[in-house]
Amino acid sequence: HFQADEGLLYLVLCLVGSEMCIRDSPWTWQDQYGFVLANDVSGATRTLICSGQTAIDSEGHVAHAGDMAAQLKLSLDNLETVLGHADFSLADVVRLTIYTTDVDALLEVLATLVGRLKEAECRASQTLLGVAHLAFPELLVEIEATAMK
């Protein structure tokens, strides 16, 4: 860690795939939620922009209607499948946008997301947005990702 003399600027050096990444944050409160406020990636040769992944099964049907925890897990499973198909992993993700129709319900099961990302050594910048509805009325959560390596 590097602490600037003026202010509380922490620069944490890490590897994203094989690329050097500077995780830049003036605070540490976000650590408990498993994300960083910024990722400065240089030298990346590949970028994968993933569309929002939801609790859609392999047949294209909504799964786990009304169950936020199960939908979050399947959304993450689907994201990992998409990443893996392109030879990426959660560790390569630098940006996540999470959309939900029920922020309170998502926050109740947030440990699932935080634990999964921590296990994968994913420290992406993240945004959580509450929305009126997603593509299908039964969907509760959608996860969009950008991965680089």
mmCIF file of C-alpha atoms in Angstrom:
data_model
loop_
_atom_site.group_PDB
_atom_site.id
_atom_site.type_symbol
_atom_site.label_atom_id
_atom_site.label_comp_id
_atom_site.label_asym_id
_atom_site.label_seq_id
_atom_site.Cartn_x
_atom_site.Cartn_y
_atom_site.Cartn_z
ATOM 1 C CA HIS A 1 0.000 0.000 0.000
ATOM 2 C CA PHE A 2 1.082 3.560 -0.680
ATOM 3 C CA GLN A 3 -0.346 6.427 1.335
ATOM 4 C CA ALA A 4 0.147 9.884 -0.121
ATOM 5 C CA ASP A 5 1.404 12.562 2.261
ATOM 6 C CA GLU A 6 -1.597 14.745 1.475
ATOM 7 C CA GLY A 7 -4.975 13.085 1.962
ATOM 8 C CA LEU A 8 -5.802 9.435 2.289
ATOM 9 C CA LEU A 9 -5.032 8.141 -1.180
ATOM 10 C CA TYR A 10 -4.264 4.458 -1.239
ATOM 11 C CA LEU A 11 -2.847 2.818 -4.322
ATOM 12 C CA VAL A 12 -2.945 -0.940 -4.256
ATOM 13 C CA LEU A 13 -0.942 -2.743 -6.914
ATOM 14 C CA CYS A 14 -2.336 -6.041 -8.121
ATOM 15 C CA LEU A 15 -2.533 -8.236 -11.164
ATOM 16 C CA VAL A 16 -5.640 -8.492 -13.350
ATOM 17 C CA GLY A 17 -4.932 -11.521 -15.488
ATOM 18 C CA SER A 18 -1.391 -10.779 -16.620
ATOM 19 C CA GLU A 19 -1.810 -6.990 -16.671
ATOM 20 C CA MET A 20 -0.791 -4.450 -14.069
ATOM 21 C CA CYS A 21 -3.771 -2.805 -12.454
ATOM 22 C CA ILE A 22 -3.779 0.067 -10.004
ATOM 23 C CA ARG A 23 -6.760 -0.014 -7.665
ATOM 24 C CA ASP A 24 -7.244 3.556 -6.620
ATOM 25 C CA SER A 25 -9.400 4.534 -3.670
ATOM 26 C CA PRO A 26 -9.264 7.378 -1.199
ATOM 27 C CA TRP A 27 -11.250 5.312 1.358
ATOM 28 C CA THR A 28 -11.568 1.742 2.591
ATOM 29 C CA TRP A 29 -15.294 1.558 3.521
ATOM 30 C CA GLN A 30 -16.063 -0.255 0.250
ATOM 31 C CA ASP A 31 -13.766 -3.165 1.132
ATOM 32 C CA GLN A 32 -16.500 -4.755 3.256
ATOM 33 C CA TYR A 33 -18.680 -4.905 0.132
ATOM 34 C CA GLY A 34 -15.960 -6.471 -1.993
ATOM 35 C CA PHE A 35 -15.365 -3.749 -4.571
ATOM 36 C CA VAL A 36 -13.032 -0.894 -5.403
ATOM 37 C CA LEU A 37 -13.874 2.628 -6.495
ATOM 38 C CA ALA A 38 -11.601 2.544 -9.546
ATOM 39 C CA ASN A 39 -9.432 0.211 -11.609
ATOM 40 C CA ASP A 40 -6.716 1.724 -13.762
ATOM 41 C CA VAL A 41 -5.736 -0.978 -16.263
ATOM 42 C CA SER A 42 -2.890 -0.480 -18.685
ATOM 43 C CA GLY A 43 -1.554 -2.812 -21.322
ATOM 44 C CA ALA A 44 -4.675 -4.943 -21.669
ATOM 45 C CA THR A 45 -4.863 -6.690 -25.031
ATOM 46 C CA ARG A 46 -8.385 -8.107 -24.733
ATOM 47 C CA THR A 47 -11.623 -6.633 -23.440
ATOM 48 C CA LEU A 48 -14.839 -8.625 -23.011
ATOM 49 C CA ILE A 49 -18.044 -6.635 -22.570
ATOM 50 C CA CYS A 50 -20.753 -8.925 -21.229
ATOM 51 C CA SER A 51 -24.434 -8.221 -21.548
ATOM 52 C CA GLY A 52 -26.484 -8.461 -18.395
ATOM 53 C CA GLN A 53 -26.629 -11.977 -16.979
ATOM 54 C CA THR A 54 -29.787 -13.038 -15.194
ATOM 55 C CA ALA A 55 -31.441 -16.126 -13.749
ATOM 56 C CA ILE A 56 -32.215 -17.570 -17.175
ATOM 57 C CA ASP A 57 -31.671 -21.317 -17.483
ATOM 58 C CA SER A 58 -30.024 -23.076 -20.446
ATOM 59 C CA GLU A 59 -33.425 -23.360 -22.160
ATOM 60 C CA GLY A 60 -34.030 -19.596 -21.968
ATOM 61 C CA HIS A 61 -36.586 -19.692 -19.144
ATOM 62 C CA VAL A 62 -36.599 -17.562 -16.005
ATOM 63 C CA ALA A 63 -35.593 -19.645 -12.991
ATOM 64 C CA HIS A 64 -36.255 -19.147 -9.277
ATOM 65 C CA ALA A 65 -39.065 -16.593 -9.529
ATOM 66 C CA GLY A 66 -39.321 -14.645 -6.274
ATOM 67 C CA ASP A 67 -36.055 -16.027 -4.830
ATOM 68 C CA MET A 68 -33.377 -13.314 -4.795
ATOM 69 C CA ALA A 69 -30.609 -15.542 -3.405
ATOM 70 C CA ALA A 70 -31.145 -18.252 -6.020
ATOM 71 C CA GLN A 71 -31.419 -15.700 -8.835
ATOM 72 C CA LEU A 72 -28.210 -13.988 -7.724
ATOM 73 C CA LYS A 73 -26.371 -17.323 -7.654
ATOM 74 C CA LEU A 74 -27.607 -18.335 -11.115
ATOM 75 C CA SER A 75 -26.799 -14.882 -12.517
ATOM 76 C CA LEU A 76 -23.233 -15.268 -11.227
ATOM 77 C CA ASP A 77 -23.061 -18.831 -12.587
ATOM 78 C CA ASN A 78 -24.199 -17.560 -15.989
ATOM 79 C CA LEU A 79 -21.662 -14.730 -15.885
ATOM 80 C CA GLU A 80 -18.871 -17.196 -15.120
ATOM 81 C CA THR A 81 -20.042 -19.397 -18.002
ATOM 82 C CA VAL A 82 -19.973 -16.473 -20.450
ATOM 83 C CA LEU A 83 -16.555 -15.378 -19.184
ATOM 84 C CA GLY A 84 -15.165 -18.914 -19.367
ATOM 85 C CA HIS A 85 -16.468 -19.406 -22.910
ATOM 86 C CA ALA A 86 -14.279 -16.455 -23.957
ATOM 87 C CA ASP A 87 -11.290 -17.658 -21.865
ATOM 88 C CA PHE A 88 -11.829 -15.094 -19.101
ATOM 89 C CA SER A 89 -12.680 -15.556 -15.417
ATOM 90 C CA LEU A 90 -14.181 -13.500 -12.609
ATOM 91 C CA ALA A 91 -10.623 -12.497 -11.688
ATOM 92 C CA ASP A 92 -10.439 -10.597 -15.005
ATOM 93 C CA VAL A 93 -13.575 -8.532 -14.318
ATOM 94 C CA VAL A 94 -12.806 -4.849 -13.757
ATOM 95 C CA ARG A 95 -16.356 -3.436 -13.813
ATOM 96 C CA LEU A 96 -19.740 -4.736 -12.614
ATOM 97 C CA THR A 97 -23.130 -3.083 -12.853
ATOM 98 C CA ILE A 98 -25.834 -4.792 -10.841
ATOM 99 C CA TYR A 99 -29.469 -3.993 -11.539
ATOM 100 C CA THR A 100 -32.202 -5.125 -9.155
ATOM 101 C CA THR A 101 -35.900 -4.622 -8.742
ATOM 102 C CA ASP A 102 -35.514 -4.870 -4.945
ATOM 103 C CA VAL A 103 -32.396 -3.260 -3.477
ATOM 104 C CA ASP A 104 -33.307 -4.249 0.099
ATOM 105 C CA ALA A 105 -33.733 -7.916 -0.824
ATOM 106 C CA LEU A 106 -30.439 -7.897 -2.726
ATOM 107 C CA LEU A 107 -28.618 -6.314 0.210
ATOM 108 C CA GLU A 108 -29.920 -9.131 2.435
ATOM 109 C CA VAL A 109 -28.099 -11.708 0.261
ATOM 110 C CA LEU A 110 -25.136 -9.512 -0.706
ATOM 111 C CA ALA A 111 -22.763 -11.827 1.178
ATOM 112 C CA THR A 112 -23.278 -14.358 -1.631
ATOM 113 C CA LEU A 113 -21.955 -11.881 -4.182
ATOM 114 C CA VAL A 114 -19.147 -10.575 -1.975
ATOM 115 C CA GLY A 115 -18.001 -14.094 -1.069
ATOM 116 C CA ARG A 116 -18.056 -15.320 -4.644
ATOM 117 C CA LEU A 117 -16.081 -12.323 -5.902
ATOM 118 C CA LYS A 118 -13.581 -12.571 -3.050
ATOM 119 C CA GLU A 119 -13.056 -16.289 -3.679
ATOM 120 C CA ALA A 120 -12.338 -15.521 -7.349
ATOM 121 C CA GLU A 121 -10.017 -12.626 -6.380
ATOM 122 C CA CYS A 122 -12.268 -10.234 -8.281
ATOM 123 C CA ARG A 123 -11.989 -6.633 -7.114
ATOM 124 C CA ALA A 124 -14.106 -4.863 -9.696
ATOM 125 C CA SER A 125 -15.464 -1.361 -9.509
ATOM 126 C CA GLN A 126 -19.223 -1.734 -9.029
ATOM 127 C CA THR A 127 -22.486 0.117 -9.286
ATOM 128 C CA LEU A 128 -25.756 -1.134 -7.792
ATOM 129 C CA LEU A 129 -28.941 0.287 -9.302
ATOM 130 C CA GLY A 130 -32.555 -0.168 -8.279
ATOM 131 C CA VAL A 131 -34.854 -0.376 -11.308
ATOM 132 C CA ALA A 132 -38.608 -0.649 -11.818
ATOM 133 C CA HIS A 133 -38.340 -3.915 -13.750
ATOM 134 C CA LEU A 134 -36.004 -6.048 -15.841
ATOM 135 C CA ALA A 135 -36.604 -7.780 -19.197
ATOM 136 C CA PHE A 136 -39.046 -10.323 -17.717
ATOM 137 C CA PRO A 137 -41.290 -9.561 -14.729
ATOM 138 C CA GLU A 138 -39.994 -12.563 -12.716
ATOM 139 C CA LEU A 139 -36.378 -11.386 -12.857
ATOM 140 C CA LEU A 140 -35.045 -9.727 -9.701
ATOM 141 C CA VAL A 141 -31.351 -9.156 -10.522
ATOM 142 C CA GLU A 142 -29.115 -8.649 -13.551
ATOM 143 C CA ILE A 143 -25.312 -8.433 -13.609
ATOM 144 C CA GLU A 144 -23.358 -6.699 -16.365
ATOM 145 C CA ALA A 145 -19.573 -7.067 -16.534
ATOM 146 C CA THR A 146 -16.496 -5.811 -18.322
ATOM 147 C CA ALA A 147 -13.409 -8.015 -18.198
ATOM 148 C CA MET A 148 -9.901 -7.200 -19.401
ATOM 149 C CA LYS A 149 -6.636 -9.074 -19.779
#
